[in-house]
CSV table of C-alpha atoms and ligand atoms in Angstrom, one decimal:
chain,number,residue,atom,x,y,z
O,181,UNK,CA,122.4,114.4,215.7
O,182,UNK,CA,121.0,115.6,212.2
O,183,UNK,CA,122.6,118.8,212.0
O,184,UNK,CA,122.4,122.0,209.6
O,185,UNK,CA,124.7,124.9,209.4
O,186,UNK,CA,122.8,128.2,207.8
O,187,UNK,CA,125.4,131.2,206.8
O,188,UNK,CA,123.9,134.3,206.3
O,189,UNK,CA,125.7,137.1,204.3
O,190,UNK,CA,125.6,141.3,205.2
O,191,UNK,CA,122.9,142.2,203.0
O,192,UNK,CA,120.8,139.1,205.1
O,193,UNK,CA,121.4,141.3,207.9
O,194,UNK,CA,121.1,144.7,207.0
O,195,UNK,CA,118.1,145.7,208.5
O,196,UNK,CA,115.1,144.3,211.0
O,197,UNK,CA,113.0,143.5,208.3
O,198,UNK,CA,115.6,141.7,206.7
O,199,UNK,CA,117.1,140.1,210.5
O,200,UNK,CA,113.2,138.6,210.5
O,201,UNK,CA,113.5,137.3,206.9
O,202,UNK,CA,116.7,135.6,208.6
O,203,UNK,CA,114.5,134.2,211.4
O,204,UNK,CA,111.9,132.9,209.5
O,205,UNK,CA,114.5,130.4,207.6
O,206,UNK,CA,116.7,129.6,210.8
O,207,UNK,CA,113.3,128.4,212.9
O,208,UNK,CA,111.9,126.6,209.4
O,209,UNK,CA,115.2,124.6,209.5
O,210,UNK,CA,114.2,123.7,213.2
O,211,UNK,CA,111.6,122.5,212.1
O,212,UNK,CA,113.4,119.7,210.0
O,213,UNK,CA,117.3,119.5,211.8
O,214,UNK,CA,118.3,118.6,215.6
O,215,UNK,CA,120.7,121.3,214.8
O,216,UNK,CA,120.6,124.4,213.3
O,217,UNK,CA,124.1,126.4,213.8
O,218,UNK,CA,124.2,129.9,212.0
O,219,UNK,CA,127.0,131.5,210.7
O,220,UNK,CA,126.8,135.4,210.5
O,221,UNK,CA,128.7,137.6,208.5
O,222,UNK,CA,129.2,141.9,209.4
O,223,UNK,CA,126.2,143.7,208.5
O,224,UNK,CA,125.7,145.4,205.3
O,225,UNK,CA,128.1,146.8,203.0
O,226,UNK,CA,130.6,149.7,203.2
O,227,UNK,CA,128.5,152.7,204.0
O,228,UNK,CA,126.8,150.6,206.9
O,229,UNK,CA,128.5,151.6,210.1
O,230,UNK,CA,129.6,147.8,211.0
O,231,UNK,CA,130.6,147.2,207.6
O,232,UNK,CA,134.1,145.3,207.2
O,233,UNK,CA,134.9,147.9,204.7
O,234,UNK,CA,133.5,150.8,206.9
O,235,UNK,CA,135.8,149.7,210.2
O,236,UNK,CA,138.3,149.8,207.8
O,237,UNK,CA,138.0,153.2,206.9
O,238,UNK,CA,137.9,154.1,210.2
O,239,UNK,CA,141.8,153.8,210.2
O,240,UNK,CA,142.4,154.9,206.8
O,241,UNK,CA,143.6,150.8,206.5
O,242,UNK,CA,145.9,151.0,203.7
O,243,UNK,CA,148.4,153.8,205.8
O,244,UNK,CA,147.2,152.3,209.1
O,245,UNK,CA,149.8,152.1,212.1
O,246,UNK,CA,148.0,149.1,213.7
O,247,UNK,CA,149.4,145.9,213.6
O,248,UNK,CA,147.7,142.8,211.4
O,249,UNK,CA,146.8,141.9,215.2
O,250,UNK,CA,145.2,144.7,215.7
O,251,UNK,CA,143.9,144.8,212.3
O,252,UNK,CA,142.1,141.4,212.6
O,253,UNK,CA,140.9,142.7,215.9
O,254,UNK,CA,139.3,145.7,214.4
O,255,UNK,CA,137.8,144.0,211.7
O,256,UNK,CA,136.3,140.9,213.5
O,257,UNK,CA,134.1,143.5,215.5
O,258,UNK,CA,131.6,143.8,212.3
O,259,UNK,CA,131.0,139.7,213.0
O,260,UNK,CA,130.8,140.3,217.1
O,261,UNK,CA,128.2,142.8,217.1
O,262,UNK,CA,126.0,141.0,214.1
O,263,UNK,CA,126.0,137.9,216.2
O,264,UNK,CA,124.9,139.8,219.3
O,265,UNK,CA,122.2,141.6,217.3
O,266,UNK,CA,120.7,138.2,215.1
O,267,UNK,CA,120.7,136.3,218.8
O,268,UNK,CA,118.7,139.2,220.3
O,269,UNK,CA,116.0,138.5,217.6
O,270,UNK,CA,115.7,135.2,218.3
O,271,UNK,CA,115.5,135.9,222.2
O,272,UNK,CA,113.3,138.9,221.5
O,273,UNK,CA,111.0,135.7,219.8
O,274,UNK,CA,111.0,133.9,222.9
O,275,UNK,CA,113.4,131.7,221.2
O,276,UNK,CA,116.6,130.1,222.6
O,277,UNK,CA,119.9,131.4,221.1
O,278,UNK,CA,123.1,132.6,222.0
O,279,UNK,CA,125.8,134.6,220.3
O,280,UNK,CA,129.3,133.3,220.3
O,281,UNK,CA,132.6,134.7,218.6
O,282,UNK,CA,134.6,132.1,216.6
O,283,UNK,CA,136.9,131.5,219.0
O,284,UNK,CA,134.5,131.0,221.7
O,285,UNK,CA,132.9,128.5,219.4
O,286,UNK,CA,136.1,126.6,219.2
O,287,UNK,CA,137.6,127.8,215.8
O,288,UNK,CA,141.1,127.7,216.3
O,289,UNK,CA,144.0,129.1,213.6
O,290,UNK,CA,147.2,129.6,213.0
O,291,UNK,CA,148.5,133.3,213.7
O,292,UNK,CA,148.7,134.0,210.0
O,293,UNK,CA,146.7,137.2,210.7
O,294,UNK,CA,144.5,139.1,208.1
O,295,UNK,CA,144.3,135.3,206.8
O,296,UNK,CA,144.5,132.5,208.9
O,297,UNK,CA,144.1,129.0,208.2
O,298,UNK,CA,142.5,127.3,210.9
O,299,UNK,CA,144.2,124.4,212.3
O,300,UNK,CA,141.1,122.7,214.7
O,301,UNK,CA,137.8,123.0,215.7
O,302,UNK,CA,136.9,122.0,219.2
O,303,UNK,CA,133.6,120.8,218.8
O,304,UNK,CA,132.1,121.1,222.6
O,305,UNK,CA,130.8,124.5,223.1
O,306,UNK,CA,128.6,124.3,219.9
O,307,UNK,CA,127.3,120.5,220.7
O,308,UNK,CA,126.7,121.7,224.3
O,309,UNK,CA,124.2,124.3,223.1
O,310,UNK,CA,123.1,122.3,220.7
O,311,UNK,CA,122.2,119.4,223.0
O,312,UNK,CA,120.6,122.2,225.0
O,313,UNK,CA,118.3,123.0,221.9
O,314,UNK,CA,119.8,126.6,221.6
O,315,UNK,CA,120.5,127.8,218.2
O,316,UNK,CA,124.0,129.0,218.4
O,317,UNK,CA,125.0,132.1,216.1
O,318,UNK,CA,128.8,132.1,215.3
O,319,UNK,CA,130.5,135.3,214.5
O,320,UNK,CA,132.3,134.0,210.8
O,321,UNK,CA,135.1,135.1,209.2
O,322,UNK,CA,137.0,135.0,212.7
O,323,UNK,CA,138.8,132.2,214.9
O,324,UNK,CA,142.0,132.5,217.4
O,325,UNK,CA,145.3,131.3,217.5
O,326,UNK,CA,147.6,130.0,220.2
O,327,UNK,CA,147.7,133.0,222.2
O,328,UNK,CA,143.9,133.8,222.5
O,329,UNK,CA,144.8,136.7,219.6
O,330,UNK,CA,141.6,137.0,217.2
O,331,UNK,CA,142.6,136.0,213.8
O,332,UNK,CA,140.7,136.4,210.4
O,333,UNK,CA,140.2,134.1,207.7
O,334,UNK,CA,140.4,136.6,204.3
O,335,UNK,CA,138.2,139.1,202.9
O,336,UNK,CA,134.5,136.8,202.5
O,337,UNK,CA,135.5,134.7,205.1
O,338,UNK,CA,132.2,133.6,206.6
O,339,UNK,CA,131.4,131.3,204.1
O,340,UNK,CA,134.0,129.3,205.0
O,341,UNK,CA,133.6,129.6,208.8
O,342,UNK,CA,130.1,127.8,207.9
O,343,UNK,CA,131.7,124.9,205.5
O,344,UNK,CA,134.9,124.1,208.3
O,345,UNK,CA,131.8,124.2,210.9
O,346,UNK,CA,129.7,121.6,209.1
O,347,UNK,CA,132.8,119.7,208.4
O,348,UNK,CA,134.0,119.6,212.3
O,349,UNK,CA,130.1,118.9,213.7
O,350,UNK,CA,129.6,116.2,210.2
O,351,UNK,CA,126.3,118.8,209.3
O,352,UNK,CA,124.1,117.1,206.9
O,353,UNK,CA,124.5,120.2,205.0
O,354,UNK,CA,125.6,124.2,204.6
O,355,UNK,CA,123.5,126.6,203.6
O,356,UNK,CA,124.8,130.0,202.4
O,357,UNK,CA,121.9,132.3,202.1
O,358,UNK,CA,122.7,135.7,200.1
O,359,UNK,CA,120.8,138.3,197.9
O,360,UNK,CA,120.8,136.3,195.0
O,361,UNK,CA,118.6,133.3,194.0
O,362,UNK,CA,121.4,131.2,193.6
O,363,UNK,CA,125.0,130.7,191.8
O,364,UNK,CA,124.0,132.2,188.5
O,365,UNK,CA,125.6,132.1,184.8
O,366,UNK,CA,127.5,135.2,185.0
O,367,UNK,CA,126.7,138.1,187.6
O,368,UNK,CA,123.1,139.6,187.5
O,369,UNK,CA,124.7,142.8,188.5
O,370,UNK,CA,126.3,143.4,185.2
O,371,UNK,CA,124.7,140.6,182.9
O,372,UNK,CA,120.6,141.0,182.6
O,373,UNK,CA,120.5,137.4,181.1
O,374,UNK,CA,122.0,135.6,183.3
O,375,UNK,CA,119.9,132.6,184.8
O,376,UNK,CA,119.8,130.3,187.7
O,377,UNK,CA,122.2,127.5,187.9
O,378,UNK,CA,120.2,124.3,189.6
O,379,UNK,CA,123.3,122.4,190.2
O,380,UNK,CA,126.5,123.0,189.8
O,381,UNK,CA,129.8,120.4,190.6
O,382,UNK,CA,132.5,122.0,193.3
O,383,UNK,CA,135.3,122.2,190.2
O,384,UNK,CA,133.4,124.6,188.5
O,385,UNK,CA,132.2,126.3,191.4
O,386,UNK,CA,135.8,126.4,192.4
O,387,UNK,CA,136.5,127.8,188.9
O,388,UNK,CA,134.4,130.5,189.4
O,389,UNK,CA,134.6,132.3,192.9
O,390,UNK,CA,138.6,132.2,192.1
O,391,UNK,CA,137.7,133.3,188.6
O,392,UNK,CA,136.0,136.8,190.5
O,393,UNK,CA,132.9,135.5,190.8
O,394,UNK,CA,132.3,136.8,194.3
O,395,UNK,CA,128.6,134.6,195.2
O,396,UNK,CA,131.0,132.5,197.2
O,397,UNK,CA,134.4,132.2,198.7
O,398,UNK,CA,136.9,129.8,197.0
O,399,UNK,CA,138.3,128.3,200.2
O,400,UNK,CA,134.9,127.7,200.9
O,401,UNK,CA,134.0,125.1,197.9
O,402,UNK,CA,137.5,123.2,198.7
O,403,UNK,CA,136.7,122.8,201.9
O,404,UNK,CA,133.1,121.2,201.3
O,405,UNK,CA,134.7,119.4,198.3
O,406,UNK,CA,137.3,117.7,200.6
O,407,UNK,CA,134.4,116.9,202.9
O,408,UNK,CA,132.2,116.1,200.8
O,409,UNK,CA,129.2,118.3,202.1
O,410,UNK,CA,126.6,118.9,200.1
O,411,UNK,CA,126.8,123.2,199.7
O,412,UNK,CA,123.6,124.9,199.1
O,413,UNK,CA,123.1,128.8,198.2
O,414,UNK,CA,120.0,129.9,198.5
O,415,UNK,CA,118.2,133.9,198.8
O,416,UNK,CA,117.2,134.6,202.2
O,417,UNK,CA,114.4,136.8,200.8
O,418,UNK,CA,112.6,134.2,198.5
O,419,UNK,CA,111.8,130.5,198.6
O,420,UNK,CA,114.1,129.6,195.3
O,421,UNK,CA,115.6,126.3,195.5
O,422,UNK,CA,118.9,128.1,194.9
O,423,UNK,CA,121.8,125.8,193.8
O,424,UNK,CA,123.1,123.0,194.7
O,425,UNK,CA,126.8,122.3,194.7
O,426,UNK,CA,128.0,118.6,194.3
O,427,UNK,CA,130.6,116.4,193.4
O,428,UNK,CA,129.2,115.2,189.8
O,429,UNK,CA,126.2,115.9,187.5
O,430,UNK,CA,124.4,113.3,186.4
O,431,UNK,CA,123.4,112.9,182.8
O,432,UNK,CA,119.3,114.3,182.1
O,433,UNK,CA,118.1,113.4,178.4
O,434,UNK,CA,117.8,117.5,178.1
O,435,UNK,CA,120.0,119.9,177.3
O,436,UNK,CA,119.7,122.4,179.8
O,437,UNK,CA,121.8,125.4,181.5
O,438,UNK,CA,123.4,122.9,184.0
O,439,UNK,CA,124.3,120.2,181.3
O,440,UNK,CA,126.0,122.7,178.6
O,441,UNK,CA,129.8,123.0,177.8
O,442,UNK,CA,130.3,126.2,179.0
O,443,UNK,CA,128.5,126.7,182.3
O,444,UNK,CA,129.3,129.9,183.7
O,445,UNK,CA,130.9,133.2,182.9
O,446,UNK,CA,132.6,134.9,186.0
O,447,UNK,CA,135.0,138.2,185.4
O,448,UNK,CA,137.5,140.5,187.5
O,449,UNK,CA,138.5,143.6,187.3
O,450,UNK,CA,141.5,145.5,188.6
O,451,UNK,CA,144.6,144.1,186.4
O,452,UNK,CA,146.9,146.0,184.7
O,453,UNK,CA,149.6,144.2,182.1
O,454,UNK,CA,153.2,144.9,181.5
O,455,UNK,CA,155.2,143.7,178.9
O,456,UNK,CA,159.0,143.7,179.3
O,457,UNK,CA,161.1,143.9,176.1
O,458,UNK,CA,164.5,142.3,175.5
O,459,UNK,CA,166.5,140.7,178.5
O,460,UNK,CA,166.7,140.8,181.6
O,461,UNK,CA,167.5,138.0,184.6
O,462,UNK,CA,164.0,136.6,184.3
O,463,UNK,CA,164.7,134.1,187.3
O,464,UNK,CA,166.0,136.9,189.3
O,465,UNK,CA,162.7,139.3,188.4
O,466,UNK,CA,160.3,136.9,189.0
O,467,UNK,CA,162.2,135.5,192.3
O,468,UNK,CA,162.2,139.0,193.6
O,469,UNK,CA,158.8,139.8,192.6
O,470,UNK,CA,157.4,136.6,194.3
O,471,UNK,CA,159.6,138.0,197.4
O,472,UNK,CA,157.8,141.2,197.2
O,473,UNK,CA,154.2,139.2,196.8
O,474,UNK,CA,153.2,140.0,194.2
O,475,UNK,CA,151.5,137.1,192.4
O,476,UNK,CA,151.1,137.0,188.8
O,477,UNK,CA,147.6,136.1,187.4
O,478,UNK,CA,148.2,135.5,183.2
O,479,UNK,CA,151.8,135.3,182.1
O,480,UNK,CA,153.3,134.6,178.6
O,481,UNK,CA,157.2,134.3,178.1
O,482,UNK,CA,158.2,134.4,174.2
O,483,UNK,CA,162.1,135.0,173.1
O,484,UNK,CA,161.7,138.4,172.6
O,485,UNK,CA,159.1,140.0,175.6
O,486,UNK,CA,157.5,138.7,178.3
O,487,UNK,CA,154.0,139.4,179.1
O,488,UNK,CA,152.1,139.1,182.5
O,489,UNK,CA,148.7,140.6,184.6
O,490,UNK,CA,149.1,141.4,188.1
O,491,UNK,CA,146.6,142.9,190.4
O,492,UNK,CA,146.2,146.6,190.0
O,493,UNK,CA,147.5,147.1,193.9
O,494,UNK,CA,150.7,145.4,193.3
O,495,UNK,CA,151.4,148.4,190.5
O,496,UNK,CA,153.8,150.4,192.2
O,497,UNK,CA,155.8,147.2,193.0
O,498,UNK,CA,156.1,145.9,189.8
O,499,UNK,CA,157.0,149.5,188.5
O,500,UNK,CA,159.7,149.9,191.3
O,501,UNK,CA,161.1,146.6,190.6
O,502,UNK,CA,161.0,146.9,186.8
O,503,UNK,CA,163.4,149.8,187.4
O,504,UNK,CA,165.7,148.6,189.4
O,505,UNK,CA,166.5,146.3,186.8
O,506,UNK,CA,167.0,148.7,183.9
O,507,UNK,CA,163.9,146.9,182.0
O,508,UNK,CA,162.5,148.3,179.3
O,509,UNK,CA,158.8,147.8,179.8
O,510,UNK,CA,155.6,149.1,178.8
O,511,UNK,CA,152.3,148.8,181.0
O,512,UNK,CA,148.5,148.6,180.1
O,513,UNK,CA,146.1,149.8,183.4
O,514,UNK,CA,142.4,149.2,183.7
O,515,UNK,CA,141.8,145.8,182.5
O,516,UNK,CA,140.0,143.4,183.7
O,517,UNK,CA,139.9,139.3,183.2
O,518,UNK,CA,136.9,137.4,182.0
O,519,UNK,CA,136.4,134.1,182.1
O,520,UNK,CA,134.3,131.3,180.1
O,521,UNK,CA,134.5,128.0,183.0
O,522,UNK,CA,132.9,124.4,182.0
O,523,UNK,CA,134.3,121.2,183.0
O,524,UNK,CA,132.6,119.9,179.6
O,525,UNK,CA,135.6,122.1,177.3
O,526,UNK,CA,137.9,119.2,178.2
O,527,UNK,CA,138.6,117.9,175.1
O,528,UNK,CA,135.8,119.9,173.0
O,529,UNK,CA,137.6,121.6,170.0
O,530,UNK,CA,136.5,125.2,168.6
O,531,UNK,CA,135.8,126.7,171.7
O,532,UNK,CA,138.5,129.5,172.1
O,533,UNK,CA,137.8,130.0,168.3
O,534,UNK,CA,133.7,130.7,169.3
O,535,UNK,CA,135.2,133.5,171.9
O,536,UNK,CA,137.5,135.0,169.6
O,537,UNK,CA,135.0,135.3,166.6
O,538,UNK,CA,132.4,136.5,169.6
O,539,UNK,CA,134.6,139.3,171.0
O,540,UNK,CA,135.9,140.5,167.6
O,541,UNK,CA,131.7,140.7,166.7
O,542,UNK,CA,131.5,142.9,170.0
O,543,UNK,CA,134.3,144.9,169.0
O,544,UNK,CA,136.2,143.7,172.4
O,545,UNK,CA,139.5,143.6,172.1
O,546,UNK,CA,141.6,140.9,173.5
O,547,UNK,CA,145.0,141.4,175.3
O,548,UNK,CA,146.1,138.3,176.5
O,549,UNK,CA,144.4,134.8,177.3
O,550,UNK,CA,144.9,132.0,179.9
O,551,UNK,CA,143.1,128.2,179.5
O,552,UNK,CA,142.9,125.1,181.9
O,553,UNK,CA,141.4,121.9,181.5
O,554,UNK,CA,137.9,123.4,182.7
O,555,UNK,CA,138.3,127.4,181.7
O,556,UNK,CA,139.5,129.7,179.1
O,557,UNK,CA,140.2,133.6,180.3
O,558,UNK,CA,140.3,136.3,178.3
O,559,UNK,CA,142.3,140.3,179.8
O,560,UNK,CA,140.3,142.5,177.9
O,561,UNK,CA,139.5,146.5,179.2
O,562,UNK,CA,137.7,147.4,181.8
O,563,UNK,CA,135.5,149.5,179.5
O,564,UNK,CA,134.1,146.9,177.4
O,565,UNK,CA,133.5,144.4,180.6
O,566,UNK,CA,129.9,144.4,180.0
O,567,UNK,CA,129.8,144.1,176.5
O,568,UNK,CA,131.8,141.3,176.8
O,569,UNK,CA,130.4,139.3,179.3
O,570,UNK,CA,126.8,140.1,177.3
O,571,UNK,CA,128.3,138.8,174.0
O,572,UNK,CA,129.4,135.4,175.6
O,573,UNK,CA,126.9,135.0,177.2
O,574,UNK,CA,124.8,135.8,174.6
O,575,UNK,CA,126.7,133.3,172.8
O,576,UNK,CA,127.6,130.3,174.6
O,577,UNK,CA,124.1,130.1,177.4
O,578,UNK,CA,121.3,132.0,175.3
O,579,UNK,CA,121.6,130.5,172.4
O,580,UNK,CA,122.7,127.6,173.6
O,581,UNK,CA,120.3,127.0,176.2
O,582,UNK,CA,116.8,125.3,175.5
O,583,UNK,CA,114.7,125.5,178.4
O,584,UNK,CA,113.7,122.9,180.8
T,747,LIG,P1,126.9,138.1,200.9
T,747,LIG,O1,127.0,139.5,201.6
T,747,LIG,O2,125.6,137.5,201.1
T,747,LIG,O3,128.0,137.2,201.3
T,747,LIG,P2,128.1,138.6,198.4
T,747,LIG,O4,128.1,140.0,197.9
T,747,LIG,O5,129.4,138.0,198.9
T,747,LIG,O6,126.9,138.4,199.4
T,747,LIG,O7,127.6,137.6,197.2
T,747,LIG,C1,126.4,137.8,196.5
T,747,LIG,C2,126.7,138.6,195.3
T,747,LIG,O8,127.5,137.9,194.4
T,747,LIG,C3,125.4,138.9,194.4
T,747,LIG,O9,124.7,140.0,194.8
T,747,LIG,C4,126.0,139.0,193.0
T,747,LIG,O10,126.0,140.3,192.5
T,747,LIG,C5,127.4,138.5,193.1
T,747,LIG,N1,127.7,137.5,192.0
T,747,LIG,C6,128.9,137.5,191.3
T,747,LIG,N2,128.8,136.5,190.4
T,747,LIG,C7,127.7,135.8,190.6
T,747,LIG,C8,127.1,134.6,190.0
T,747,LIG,N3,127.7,134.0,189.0
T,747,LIG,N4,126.0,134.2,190.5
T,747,LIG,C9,125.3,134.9,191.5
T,747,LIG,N5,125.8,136.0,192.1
T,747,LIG,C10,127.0,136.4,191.7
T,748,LIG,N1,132.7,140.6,206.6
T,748,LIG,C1,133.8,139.9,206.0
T,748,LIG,C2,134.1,140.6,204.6
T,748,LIG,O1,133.4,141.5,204.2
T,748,LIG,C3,133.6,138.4,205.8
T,748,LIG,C4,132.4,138.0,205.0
T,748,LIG,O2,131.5,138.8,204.8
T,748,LIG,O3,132.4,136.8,204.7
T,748,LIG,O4,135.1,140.2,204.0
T,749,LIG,MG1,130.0,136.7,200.5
């Protein structure tokens, strides 16, 4: 059976207008697919009543009493009720659908709660509906483990609800349909010039959503890159081609946005650095930090100081422990991490000499940097987050770019 999984995001399903743009593109893929299974995330964002984020604040969730059981529990409600509610549109339509959680569509996990992995996907209550040309509509972002307990997958979940279902049913391909046209150089919201991407290979997609860029969940891209599903996001409320996400670019005799070095500029905010001056029992500090986890994002180690990012959330750990040991430290709060991602650096030389000269140009300092084979990141303040995203941009995908 030809097979297509469509996930649609919160803002997708926000409203009735907006459930009927969500329609329209489920009953155009029936038009081309044996199978169209939807994946629905919780709608809108916090302020809307069903919001993730707004059942979380129910229970004040950071001082909460519950349990991560009970947690999960609260939080896959948002999923529930927007797979009830996107079903009933359909049915209001005259059209067949039915609403299922994630575990009554088979998504089993392990009991890792607040984010579980899932472990199997029985396949038979979707390919029953399926076989009955019903359009199921899975609650994402949720599965459950052994004991019938509902799990959930980590915070933007639902994209990867969609991916492990189109891996499990062997979908021809997974559609994530957002606000957005597409995966785009850096985010619109804080960088006017940013521009569509057309296609885009997993790595850098990878790069990116772990790099902050939020258009799509890491665990996501690794799952379609390990099964080898072709990922497409695309705006529910337009008819862009979106972007498509595959293993390898071919060469084009242009130069174009998708074909340049740097491909993508994706930032996150939140860090705060601490330097720690003279010694201390490293292995011990870093042993007992990891105990406490707290992961570290950028670290340097030099005879004298060590210098590392953590996640502004962890502060208060690092701070406590820092203590205990008698370090002498000092701390910078409010920065943030950008970070320049293209699989084509690999071997080019004078790029982390084009974002030095570009920040210094902006005035942008920088506090600490971090490279791979396929990005280079940059801690700067939070404050000058837009300028600096502008200024790369500016520099490495304007400039750059000649249009196709
Ligand atoms: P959904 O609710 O549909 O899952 P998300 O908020 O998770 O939507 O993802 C879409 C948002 O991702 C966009 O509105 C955009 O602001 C943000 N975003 C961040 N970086 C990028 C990028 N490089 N390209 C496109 N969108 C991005
Ligand atoms: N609603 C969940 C979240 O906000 C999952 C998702 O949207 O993918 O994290
Ligand atoms: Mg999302």
């Amino acid at each position: 059976m030809r097979i297509l999984i469509q996930k649609f995001g919160g803002t997708s399903m926000a409203t009735e207008q907006t459930r009927t743009d969500v329609m329209n593109k489920i009953l155009e893929a029936k038009k081309k697919y044996e199978g169209v299974v939807v994946v629905v995330s919780a709608i809108g964002r916090l302020g809307a009543p069903y919001a993730t984020d707004s059942l979380l604040h129910l229970v004040n969730h950071k001082h909460t009493n519950l349990s991560p059981r009970e947690v999960d529990l609260l939080m896959s409600v948002g999923e529930t009720i927007s797979s009830l509610i996107m079903a009933n549109t359909l049915l209001d339509q005259g059209h067949k659908a039915c609403a299922l959680t994630g575990g009554g569509a088979g998504i089993m996990t392990d009991s890792h709660f607040n984010h579980a992995e899932v472990t199997h996907i029985h396949t038979k209550p979707l390919m029953t509906l399926l076989r009955e040309d019903t359009i199921p509509i899975v609650a994402g972002f949720q599965g459950v483990n052994v004991d019938r307990h509902v799990t959930t997958l980590g915070r933007g979940g639902s994209d990867t609800t969609a991916v492990l279902l189109g891996e499990a049913l062997e979908a021809e391909a997974v559609e994530i349909f957002t606000d957005v046209d597409g995966i785009m150089t850096a985010d619109p919201r804080i960088c006017k010039s940013a521009k569509i991407i057309n296609t885009i290979s997993y790595n850098e997609v990878f790069q990116m959503a772990g790099s902050g860029a939020k258009v799509i969940h890491p665990r996501a891209v690794e799952v379609a890159r390990r099964a080898g599903i072709p990922l497409i996001i695309k705006n529910t409320f337009s008819e862009a081609e979106g972007t498509s996400i595959m293993r390898h670019i071919g060469p084009t005799n242009k130069k174009t946005v998708d074909e340049q070095i740097i491909t993508s500029i994706a930032h996150i905010s939140d860090r705060v650095q601490f330097s720690i001056f003279g010694q201390i029992d490293d292995e011990k500090f870093f042993t007992d930090l990891a105990k406490e986890n707290v992961s570290i994002d950028i670290i340097n180690i030099f005879p004298d100081r060590k210098v590392f990012t953590i996640e502004e959330h962890c502060k208060n750990k690092v701070i406590h422990l820092l203590e205990a040991f008698g370090a002498e430290y000092s701390l910078i709060e409010g920065c943030c991490k950008v970070t320049v991602i293209g699989e084509r650096m690999t071997g080019v030389p004078g790029v982390m000499a084009k974002i030095l000269r570009c920040l210094s140009k902006a005035s942008v300092e920088i506090l600490q940097t971090a490279d791979s084979l396929s990005t280079i990141a940059c801690l700067i303040r939070e404050k000058d987050l837009e300028i600096a995203v502008e200024a790369l941009h500016e520099e490495f995908m304007v400039s750059e770019y000649v249009s196709k």
